[in-house]
XYZ file of C-alpha atoms in Angstrom:
616
model
C 22.607 -35.787 1.377
C 20.392 -33.065 2.928
C 17.897 -31.117 0.871
C 19.842 -27.885 1.289
C 22.960 -29.434 -0.200
C 21.067 -30.930 -3.100
C 19.422 -27.608 -3.815
C 22.690 -25.745 -4.114
C 24.237 -28.107 -6.653
C 24.725 -26.684 -10.139
C 24.244 -28.390 -13.486
C 27.663 -29.193 -15.022
C 28.896 -26.497 -17.357
C 29.241 -28.841 -20.357
C 25.624 -30.038 -20.129
C 24.651 -27.905 -23.100
C 27.254 -29.600 -25.293
C 26.630 -33.121 -24.017
C 22.826 -33.169 -24.220
C 21.259 -33.792 -27.604
C 17.808 -33.079 -28.923
C 16.924 -36.735 -28.331
C 17.267 -36.100 -24.592
C 14.262 -33.793 -24.808
C 12.297 -35.464 -27.613
C 12.768 -39.263 -27.857
C 12.871 -40.345 -31.491
C 9.943 -42.185 -33.000
C 10.798 -45.452 -34.743
C 10.314 -45.246 -38.523
C 7.554 -47.832 -38.470
C 5.525 -45.555 -36.153
C 6.032 -42.290 -38.012
C 2.909 -42.692 -40.099
C 0.752 -43.770 -37.138
C -2.315 -41.568 -36.636
C -2.893 -42.518 -32.979
C -3.536 -39.493 -30.728
C -1.371 -40.982 -27.975
C 1.768 -40.567 -30.103
C 3.208 -37.376 -31.613
C 5.778 -36.836 -34.335
C 9.145 -35.193 -33.692
C 9.811 -32.102 -35.747
C 13.382 -32.780 -36.808
C 13.750 -29.469 -38.650
C 13.466 -27.425 -35.475
C 16.744 -26.181 -34.087
C 17.610 -27.739 -30.710
C 16.461 -25.512 -27.847
C 19.157 -23.583 -26.021
C 19.077 -24.619 -22.374
C 21.554 -22.014 -21.162
C 18.763 -19.943 -19.632
C 17.594 -22.973 -17.677
C 21.036 -23.439 -16.162
C 21.297 -19.784 -15.224
C 18.067 -20.004 -13.268
C 19.281 -22.949 -11.247
C 16.689 -25.303 -12.752
C 17.591 -28.610 -14.323
C 15.008 -31.178 -15.265
C 14.929 -34.970 -15.743
C 16.091 -36.371 -19.043
C 14.917 -39.461 -20.835
C 15.445 -42.766 -19.045
C 16.713 -45.758 -21.036
C 13.356 -47.507 -20.919
C 11.523 -44.542 -22.482
C 11.239 -45.629 -26.086
C 8.007 -43.863 -27.082
C 7.155 -40.213 -27.459
C 5.080 -39.120 -24.415
C 1.646 -37.546 -24.622
C 1.398 -33.811 -25.044
C -0.538 -31.228 -23.045
C -2.009 -27.996 -24.362
C -2.179 -24.939 -22.119
C -3.002 -21.299 -22.811
C -0.529 -18.647 -21.674
C -1.201 -14.913 -21.152
C 1.541 -12.355 -20.473
C 0.260 -9.700 -18.057
C 2.825 -6.921 -18.616
C 1.722 -3.344 -19.256
C 4.336 -2.421 -21.827
C 3.638 -5.357 -24.174
C 1.319 -4.804 -27.104
C -1.705 -7.129 -27.026
C -0.637 -8.189 -23.550
C -3.848 -10.125 -22.927
C -3.530 -12.212 -26.076
C -3.379 -15.930 -25.307
C -0.470 -18.010 -26.551
C -1.267 -21.654 -27.270
C 1.424 -23.973 -25.918
C 1.489 -27.696 -26.754
C 4.349 -29.663 -25.239
C 5.341 -33.022 -23.762
C 3.614 -33.818 -20.473
C 6.942 -35.123 -19.134
C 8.482 -31.661 -19.423
C 8.371 -29.045 -16.687
C 6.289 -25.879 -16.882
C 9.497 -23.815 -16.957
C 10.923 -25.811 -19.848
C 7.691 -25.627 -21.839
C 7.175 -21.880 -21.334
C 10.633 -21.107 -22.653
C 9.740 -22.612 -26.020
C 7.436 -19.619 -26.598
C 9.137 -16.692 -28.329
C 6.981 -14.174 -26.423
C 8.086 -15.612 -23.051
C 11.768 -15.720 -23.975
C 11.661 -12.107 -25.147
C 9.864 -10.973 -21.998
C 12.360 -12.783 -19.725
C 15.161 -10.797 -21.370
C 13.203 -7.570 -20.869
C 12.479 -8.353 -17.214
C 16.037 -9.173 -16.156
C 16.541 -9.147 -12.415
C 12.908 -10.081 -11.781
C 11.177 -13.340 -10.929
C 8.633 -14.955 -13.216
C 5.354 -15.723 -11.423
C 2.825 -18.014 -13.088
C -0.732 -18.144 -11.741
C -3.448 -20.582 -12.783
C -6.627 -18.912 -14.034
C -8.768 -21.726 -15.448
C -8.780 -25.492 -14.742
C -5.821 -25.018 -12.371
C -5.474 -22.588 -9.471
C -2.875 -20.746 -7.430
C 0.687 -19.633 -8.081
C 2.440 -22.517 -9.770
C 5.845 -24.078 -9.181
C 7.775 -23.682 -12.427
C 9.322 -27.095 -11.899
C 5.930 -28.857 -11.968
C 5.539 -31.391 -14.801
C 2.867 -30.685 -17.393
C 1.283 -34.017 -16.509
C -0.171 -32.239 -13.440
C -2.090 -29.800 -15.662
C -5.604 -30.533 -16.915
C -5.617 -30.202 -20.689
C -6.690 -26.703 -21.744
C -5.530 -25.010 -18.548
C -5.076 -21.219 -18.674
C -2.175 -19.531 -16.871
C -1.052 -15.924 -16.515
C 2.556 -14.728 -16.281
C 3.641 -11.693 -14.260
C 7.042 -10.569 -13.003
C 8.022 -9.677 -9.450
C 10.951 -7.614 -8.244
C 13.609 -9.869 -6.785
C 14.451 -8.799 -3.239
C 18.124 -8.441 -2.372
C 18.167 -11.216 0.211
C 16.987 -13.815 -2.312
C 19.943 -15.845 -3.459
C 20.655 -17.715 -6.633
C 19.479 -21.035 -5.216
C 16.220 -19.544 -3.951
C 14.472 -19.083 -7.270
C 10.765 -19.607 -7.771
C 11.341 -22.510 -10.175
C 11.628 -24.678 -7.067
C 12.145 -28.430 -7.113
C 13.751 -30.254 -9.992
C 14.335 -33.719 -8.587
C 11.310 -35.586 -9.955
C 11.851 -38.666 -12.068
C 8.192 -39.660 -12.231
C 5.127 -37.731 -13.355
C 2.927 -39.577 -10.844
C 2.365 -36.423 -8.796
C -0.160 -35.050 -6.309
C -0.933 -31.319 -6.290
C -2.459 -29.400 -3.394
C -2.733 -25.785 -2.280
C -1.279 -23.720 0.589
C -2.447 -20.251 1.680
C 0.394 -17.760 1.099
C -0.134 -16.270 4.580
C 0.363 -18.548 7.576
C -1.873 -18.778 10.629
C 0.286 -18.062 13.691
C 3.422 -17.149 11.786
C 2.235 -14.954 8.912
C 5.327 -14.826 6.681
C 6.004 -18.283 5.221
C 7.102 -17.485 1.638
C 10.272 -15.865 0.298
C 8.722 -13.733 -2.437
C 7.062 -10.598 -1.091
C 4.713 -10.475 -4.082
C 3.241 -13.829 -3.040
C 2.826 -12.818 0.632
C -0.706 -11.438 0.350
C -3.993 -12.523 1.858
C -6.064 -14.402 -0.684
C -3.050 -15.777 -2.559
C -2.453 -19.508 -2.564
C 0.406 -21.628 -3.828
C -0.037 -24.794 -5.865
C 2.411 -27.379 -4.502
C 3.148 -30.783 -5.979
C 4.691 -33.858 -4.429
C 5.543 -37.329 -5.625
C 3.350 -40.155 -4.371
C 4.852 -41.701 -1.253
C 6.602 -38.441 -0.360
C 5.919 -36.647 2.937
C 4.235 -33.267 3.094
C 7.332 -31.774 4.709
C 9.592 -32.979 1.894
C 7.193 -31.612 -0.732
C 7.091 -28.113 0.812
C 10.815 -27.989 1.593
C 11.722 -29.012 -1.955
C 9.222 -26.560 -3.442
C 11.737 -23.717 -3.120
C 9.256 -20.887 -2.474
C 8.852 -21.322 1.283
C 11.123 -20.002 4.022
C 13.785 -22.334 5.405
C 12.202 -22.615 8.869
C 10.002 -25.404 7.450
C 13.047 -27.670 7.494
C 13.821 -27.202 11.204
C 10.696 -25.935 13.007
C 7.518 -27.744 14.012
C 4.486 -27.010 11.843
C 1.302 -28.580 10.501
C -1.425 -27.882 7.969
C -4.979 -26.861 8.849
C -7.773 -27.754 6.463
C -11.529 -27.353 6.556
C -13.342 -27.719 9.851
C -10.032 -27.010 11.623
C -8.730 -30.502 10.790
C -4.970 -30.840 11.298
C -2.574 -32.686 9.011
C 0.906 -33.411 10.366
C 3.862 -32.600 8.120
C 5.140 -36.180 8.429
C 2.116 -37.611 6.578
C 2.338 -38.582 2.920
C 0.900 -36.427 0.147
C -1.058 -39.263 -1.500
C -4.463 -38.145 -0.135
C -3.875 -34.395 -0.593
C -4.982 -33.989 -4.235
C -6.827 -30.705 -4.813
C -7.147 -29.789 -1.109
C -6.474 -26.342 0.386
C -4.621 -25.811 3.672
C -3.195 -23.070 5.868
C 0.211 -23.560 7.461
C 0.420 -23.208 11.237
C 3.948 -22.922 12.665
C 5.417 -22.203 16.057
C 6.670 -18.642 16.358
C 10.395 -18.256 16.838
C 11.608 -16.473 19.944
C 13.600 -13.264 19.616
C 16.724 -15.193 20.666
C 16.372 -17.546 17.706
C 15.680 -14.635 15.377
C 18.816 -12.900 16.614
C 20.805 -16.073 16.057
C 19.675 -16.328 12.440
C 20.513 -12.673 11.870
C 24.185 -13.149 12.767
C 26.753 -13.835 10.118
C 29.494 -12.198 8.157
C 28.548 -8.534 7.912
C 30.463 -5.358 7.271
C 30.121 -3.580 10.616
C 31.804 -0.392 9.419
C 29.139 -0.068 6.714
C 26.379 -0.681 9.258
C 27.769 1.998 11.572
C 27.785 4.421 8.650
C 24.109 3.638 8.012
C 23.391 4.297 11.685
C 25.118 7.668 11.426
C 23.004 8.645 8.393
C 19.848 7.650 10.286
C 20.854 9.762 13.293
C 21.519 12.816 11.136
C 18.098 12.469 9.530
C 16.341 12.256 12.904
C 18.136 15.339 14.219
C 17.162 17.337 11.121
C 13.523 16.302 11.445
C 13.366 16.953 15.198
C 15.594 19.916 16.206
C 14.622 19.463 19.865
C 16.631 16.241 19.876
C 19.968 17.977 19.265
C 20.917 17.595 22.905
C 20.315 13.860 22.590
C 22.513 13.426 19.499
C 25.461 11.772 21.198
C 23.245 9.652 23.401
C 21.370 8.303 20.393
C 24.610 7.506 18.602
C 26.079 5.649 21.536
C 22.877 3.701 22.138
C 22.590 2.653 18.505
C 26.219 1.519 18.364
C 25.860 -0.337 21.644
C 22.656 -2.112 20.568
C 24.106 -3.047 17.167
C 27.241 -4.543 18.708
C 25.310 -6.483 21.345
C 22.588 -7.712 19.001
C 24.765 -7.932 15.891
C 21.984 -6.724 13.625
C 21.681 -3.732 11.318
C 19.987 -0.531 12.429
C 16.992 -0.909 10.095
C 15.744 -3.975 11.981
C 16.585 -2.660 15.457
C 13.550 -0.511 16.257
C 10.325 -0.307 14.263
C 7.363 0.953 16.277
C 4.067 2.016 14.775
C 0.323 1.994 15.253
C -1.179 -1.309 14.120
C -4.874 -1.562 13.217
C -5.097 -4.710 14.409
C 0.278 -8.584 23.422
C -0.662 -9.483 26.256
C -2.281 -12.599 27.618
C -4.463 -11.919 30.606
C -6.593 -14.463 32.438
C -9.259 -13.483 34.911
C -11.909 -15.517 36.655
C -15.354 -14.496 35.406
C -18.594 -14.934 37.408
C -21.161 -17.265 35.853
C -23.726 -14.458 35.934
C -21.434 -12.338 33.765
C -20.856 -15.245 31.387
C -24.617 -15.651 30.873
C -24.953 -11.931 30.206
C -22.046 -11.943 27.730
C -23.569 -14.937 25.971
C -26.749 -12.954 25.298
C -24.818 -9.908 24.135
C -22.658 -12.014 21.794
C -25.704 -12.785 19.626
C -25.457 -9.226 18.258
C -21.728 -9.440 17.374
C -21.121 -10.077 13.685
C -18.353 -11.502 11.517
C -17.829 -9.020 8.671
C -16.020 -10.216 5.558
C -15.502 -8.806 2.084
C -14.323 -9.790 -1.367
C -13.687 -6.720 -3.500
C -12.569 -8.191 -6.830
C -10.118 -10.572 -5.180
C -9.144 -8.278 -2.306
C -10.503 -10.235 0.658
C -10.450 -9.642 4.391
C -12.457 -9.828 7.588
C -13.219 -7.819 10.712
C -15.830 -7.587 13.459
C -18.976 -5.465 13.750
C -22.004 -5.321 16.046
C -25.642 -4.287 15.791
C -25.895 -0.778 17.189
C -29.578 -0.093 16.724
C -32.224 -1.371 14.301
C -30.585 -2.591 11.064
C -27.463 -0.426 11.638
C -24.112 -1.923 12.604
C -20.985 -0.236 13.925
C -17.407 -1.034 12.892
C -14.081 0.808 12.426
C -13.554 3.304 9.616
C -10.149 1.774 8.866
C -12.022 -1.460 8.107
C -14.030 0.430 5.464
C -10.744 1.733 4.012
C -9.548 -1.861 3.644
C -12.840 -2.820 1.986
C -12.917 -0.103 -0.686
C -9.154 -0.179 -1.331
C -6.684 2.604 -2.002
C -7.607 5.183 -4.604
C -11.373 4.564 -4.569
C -13.388 7.781 -4.834
C -15.450 8.365 -1.697
C -18.708 8.839 -3.607
C -18.321 5.236 -4.806
C -17.710 3.735 -1.359
C -21.372 3.010 -0.679
C -21.776 1.013 -3.903
C -18.574 -0.941 -3.262
C -19.668 -1.777 0.273
C -23.096 -2.896 -0.942
C -21.585 -5.270 -3.504
C -18.811 -7.016 -1.598
C -19.625 -7.082 2.151
C -21.318 -9.950 4.005
C -22.176 -10.146 7.731
C -23.039 -13.236 9.763
C -23.877 -13.463 13.455
C -23.661 -17.255 13.825
C -19.953 -17.947 13.302
C -19.444 -19.610 16.677
C -17.977 -22.945 15.581
C -17.900 -23.164 11.791
C -18.039 -20.482 9.105
C -21.561 -19.757 7.827
C -22.562 -20.178 4.186
C -23.532 -17.126 2.148
C -27.244 -17.992 2.184
C -27.244 -17.396 5.959
C -25.472 -14.034 5.720
C -26.798 -10.491 5.681
C -25.950 -8.256 2.749
C -25.191 -4.581 3.351
C -27.071 -1.660 1.836
C -25.154 0.723 -0.458
C -25.372 3.334 2.327
C -22.438 5.205 3.867
C -23.378 8.465 5.589
C -21.977 8.437 9.144
C -18.283 8.040 10.047
C -15.290 9.812 11.572
C -11.541 9.491 11.004
C -10.352 10.629 14.444
C -12.671 8.319 16.393
C -12.251 5.615 13.715
C -15.884 4.535 13.500
C -18.372 3.928 10.666
C -22.069 3.062 10.573
C -23.270 0.519 7.984
C -26.815 -0.657 7.262
C -27.855 -4.303 6.946
C -30.127 -5.243 4.060
C -33.352 -6.993 5.021
C -33.434 -10.553 3.692
C -36.205 -12.177 5.693
C -33.933 -12.963 8.638
C -34.349 -11.437 12.068
C -31.687 -8.832 12.813
C -30.264 -9.378 16.328
C -31.076 -6.862 19.034
C -29.111 -3.610 19.069
C -26.492 -3.267 21.796
C -27.058 0.458 22.343
C -29.152 0.922 25.472
C -28.231 4.346 26.732
C -24.942 5.997 27.624
C -22.899 4.217 30.279
C -19.923 5.844 32.048
C -16.559 5.182 30.423
C -14.677 2.867 32.828
C -11.412 4.260 34.189
C -10.379 1.008 35.884
C -11.577 -2.506 36.567
C -12.542 -5.218 34.086
C -13.947 -4.947 30.586
C -14.969 -7.648 28.110
C -14.394 -7.738 24.353
C -16.412 -10.002 22.029
C -15.161 -10.472 18.486
C -13.465 -12.577 15.815
C -9.677 -12.254 16.332
C -7.619 -13.587 13.394
C -10.912 -14.159 11.569
C -11.624 -17.124 13.841
C -14.848 -18.134 15.581
C -16.521 -15.718 17.986
C -14.809 -15.480 21.375
C -14.557 -13.279 24.485
C -11.531 -11.704 26.170
C -11.566 -10.304 29.698
C -9.170 -7.352 30.037
C -7.909 -5.039 32.752
C -8.458 -1.334 32.057
C -5.276 0.744 32.097
C -6.165 4.137 33.665
C -5.110 7.219 31.723
C -2.698 8.239 34.486
C -0.899 4.864 34.233
C -0.699 4.480 30.443
C 2.849 5.797 30.139
C 4.142 3.530 32.919
C 2.370 0.533 31.373
C 3.982 1.258 27.996
C 7.424 1.624 29.583
C 6.945 -1.657 31.436
C 5.984 -3.471 28.264
C 8.915 -1.921 26.408
C 11.270 -3.382 29.000
C 9.681 -6.811 28.600
C 9.925 -6.756 24.816
C 13.337 -5.053 24.611
C 15.158 -5.859 27.882
C 18.496 -4.377 26.766
C 17.072 -1.089 25.480
C 16.531 2.228 27.217
C 12.766 2.963 27.293
C 13.420 6.712 27.017
C 15.557 6.054 23.955
C 12.723 4.071 22.365
C 10.202 6.707 23.408
C 12.051 9.346 21.391
C 11.463 7.307 18.259
C 7.780 6.875 18.965
C 6.751 10.263 20.302
C 3.786 10.807 18.026
C 2.398 7.267 18.275
C 2.418 7.311 22.064
C 1.242 10.888 22.672
C -1.942 10.393 20.640
C -2.942 7.553 22.934
C -1.411 8.362 26.317
C -3.293 11.634 26.808
C -6.435 10.942 24.782
C -9.574 10.908 26.980
C -11.717 9.574 24.109
C -10.181 6.085 24.208
C -10.184 3.212 26.677
C -6.803 1.483 27.057
C -6.239 -2.110 28.132
C -4.242 -5.302 27.557
C -5.871 -7.846 25.244
C -5.051 -10.827 23.077
C -7.443 -9.617 20.358
C -5.479 -8.353 17.355
C -6.039 -8.627 13.583
C -9.631 -9.282 12.561
C -11.037 -8.000 15.861
C -11.294 -4.307 14.894
C -14.901 -3.262 15.399
C -15.548 -5.550 18.393
C -17.865 -4.173 21.098
C -16.364 -3.490 24.545
C -18.570 -3.994 27.630
C -18.145 -3.123 31.282
C -18.739 -5.661 34.061
C -22.486 -4.833 34.024
C -22.831 -5.649 30.317
C -23.174 -2.026 29.157
C -21.626 -1.037 25.835
C -18.786 1.403 26.612
C -16.386 1.350 23.614
C -15.425 -0.222 20.293
C -12.115 -2.112 19.963
C -9.983 -0.206 17.454
C -6.204 -0.658 17.351
C -2.957 -0.986 19.290
C 0.694 0.033 19.428
C 3.146 -2.686 18.356
C 6.910 -2.969 18.039
C 8.823 -4.959 15.441
C 12.141 -5.684 17.153
C 14.701 -8.198 15.890
C 12.086 -9.941 13.784
C 9.611 -10.498 16.651
C 6.401 -8.496 17.145
C 5.315 -7.342 20.600
C 2.225 -5.394 21.645
C 2.536 -2.461 24.060
C -1.001 -1.260 24.574
C -4.413 -1.700 22.913
C -7.306 0.727 22.869
C -10.907 1.288 21.822
C -12.872 4.407 20.920
C -15.195 5.260 23.816
C -18.934 5.194 23.044
C -19.696 8.620 24.535
C -17.527 10.664 22.074
C -18.819 8.518 19.177
C -22.418 9.393 20.110
C -21.509 13.069 20.527
C -19.983 13.088 17.049
C -23.095 11.433 15.557
C -25.291 13.988 17.333
C -23.272 16.838 15.846
C -23.204 15.430 12.289
C -26.562 13.649 12.028
C -28.852 14.649 14.906
C -31.931 13.685 12.876
C -30.655 10.129 12.414
C -29.681 9.805 16.066
C -33.030 11.039 17.366
C -34.857 8.660 15.018
C -32.803 5.518 15.634
C -31.636 6.015 19.249
C -34.855 6.309 21.215
C -33.368 7.276 24.602
C -34.353 10.970 24.786
C -32.484 11.409 28.072
C -29.232 10.628 26.308
C -30.074 13.151 23.569
C -30.484 15.879 26.170
C -27.297 14.804 27.970
C -25.205 14.950 24.804
C -26.766 18.278 23.800
C -25.767 19.771 27.168
C -22.205 18.486 26.757
C -21.953 20.138 23.327
């Protein structure tokens, strides 16, 4: 029987009437009732048998006593905190002592506070996260034998998305008959394919899932039976990546995995496969009505599109019938702060020059009270580094008052310049001063200041103003996807050819769509880039994590800073239309206007000062 079929089976309706309290708590022989041994516990016969109806409703059934179990199992004690705003004394710990052969789900539901909260939070999923002695978001089907005694866990509740079905609950696997388990951890965000979990609340950088498997079981079986991962794990090829980029195949057994942390790397599905999975029994009349509502909204927002009303309607209907998907997933274009793959032969002389320049490119990472991330920066001059302003926004988080940004940056940011093969330890990193005085939203740049720690700051890359290239080759050095330092050679897209390049890439990504039709949806996103002389446009493979990378011309002169790109989410696949960087010349002009004293002190090229002053 396949795993999918086993997962969808329901517990028989009369289980509640057939199962007795002895099935949960094996009776202690009379001769052992007065035993004081700590390995045995007494059964409290006065307690009313626990109602297991809630367990059946959640799709979770758990192993009962086997005939050979004649002794009461050991108990485990864990501490449970309910993190819900409306509950009085929400941070008060509840002490839970229960049989180690029981599941976490079964044990939690013996607490009155948990049962009451589950009733209050109907329609939501219970998420349990380890806080002390055990880590990560826990599978509710995990036996208590996997928990170190005295573990602390925290319960929150997540909104259940509409596409989650009854057999896709977070309680996960329930097929274990032995407590001889191995637990290991998986990053909630995948490497090549980012979305790997069903619950949107879990899909965040920094989150990790605690997974358990039975000894002798394969890694693939353990993750597929877990219940929290997407179904592509059952059919697609994937593997786990541990420290030092070591790979573990999914066919290996879990026996040696105890306590280890991995990231899942899976092959990306093509748009054809995504379209195939999107088909099914759908109400097309309802979908056409949704398309009509969308069209009416667009026409109201953009009166100039009235003449295109019928054309938009016909195109939407045509695309929906051909693709057999709903309108909400048909076209989603937007600016992405951090695709093309371009390969160019590079002269050895240029490679040597780029190697020297790369010494000044830094890996910037932050941990702001659990909010972690990474980007790229580079030494501009002296102890000052340049990166993107949107990176600073990610660092400080939403809602932070701007006067507090400097302190936040000084506390949580680290920069290393030696991440070329393996990540560098903190003792080899530069801290950042609580200093934030120079930045701009339009040009998306920010200047940060490294804190002296006895290490030699690499040489600054600013060495005078070089012309902004309008064609030819450029080179980007950075840390795409937060990986080791690398270089990408790119072809500059001239300003006069940007619109044609976008249209060409639209046709590649969406071969059955009308580029003009797509362009109407993305007017603002495109116009800001297509006719902006303050950016350099190109095709690159550098996306997330590479914001803030320096851009050099073929002579090794700093000409821009890699900033962002325009992407399209179409039928579940993401394509990249065009990438761009803020040119160095307008950045310097902006610094001159805002902080001329700082520029004249730190940027010693007086000729450039006069040049920028004349331009202003």
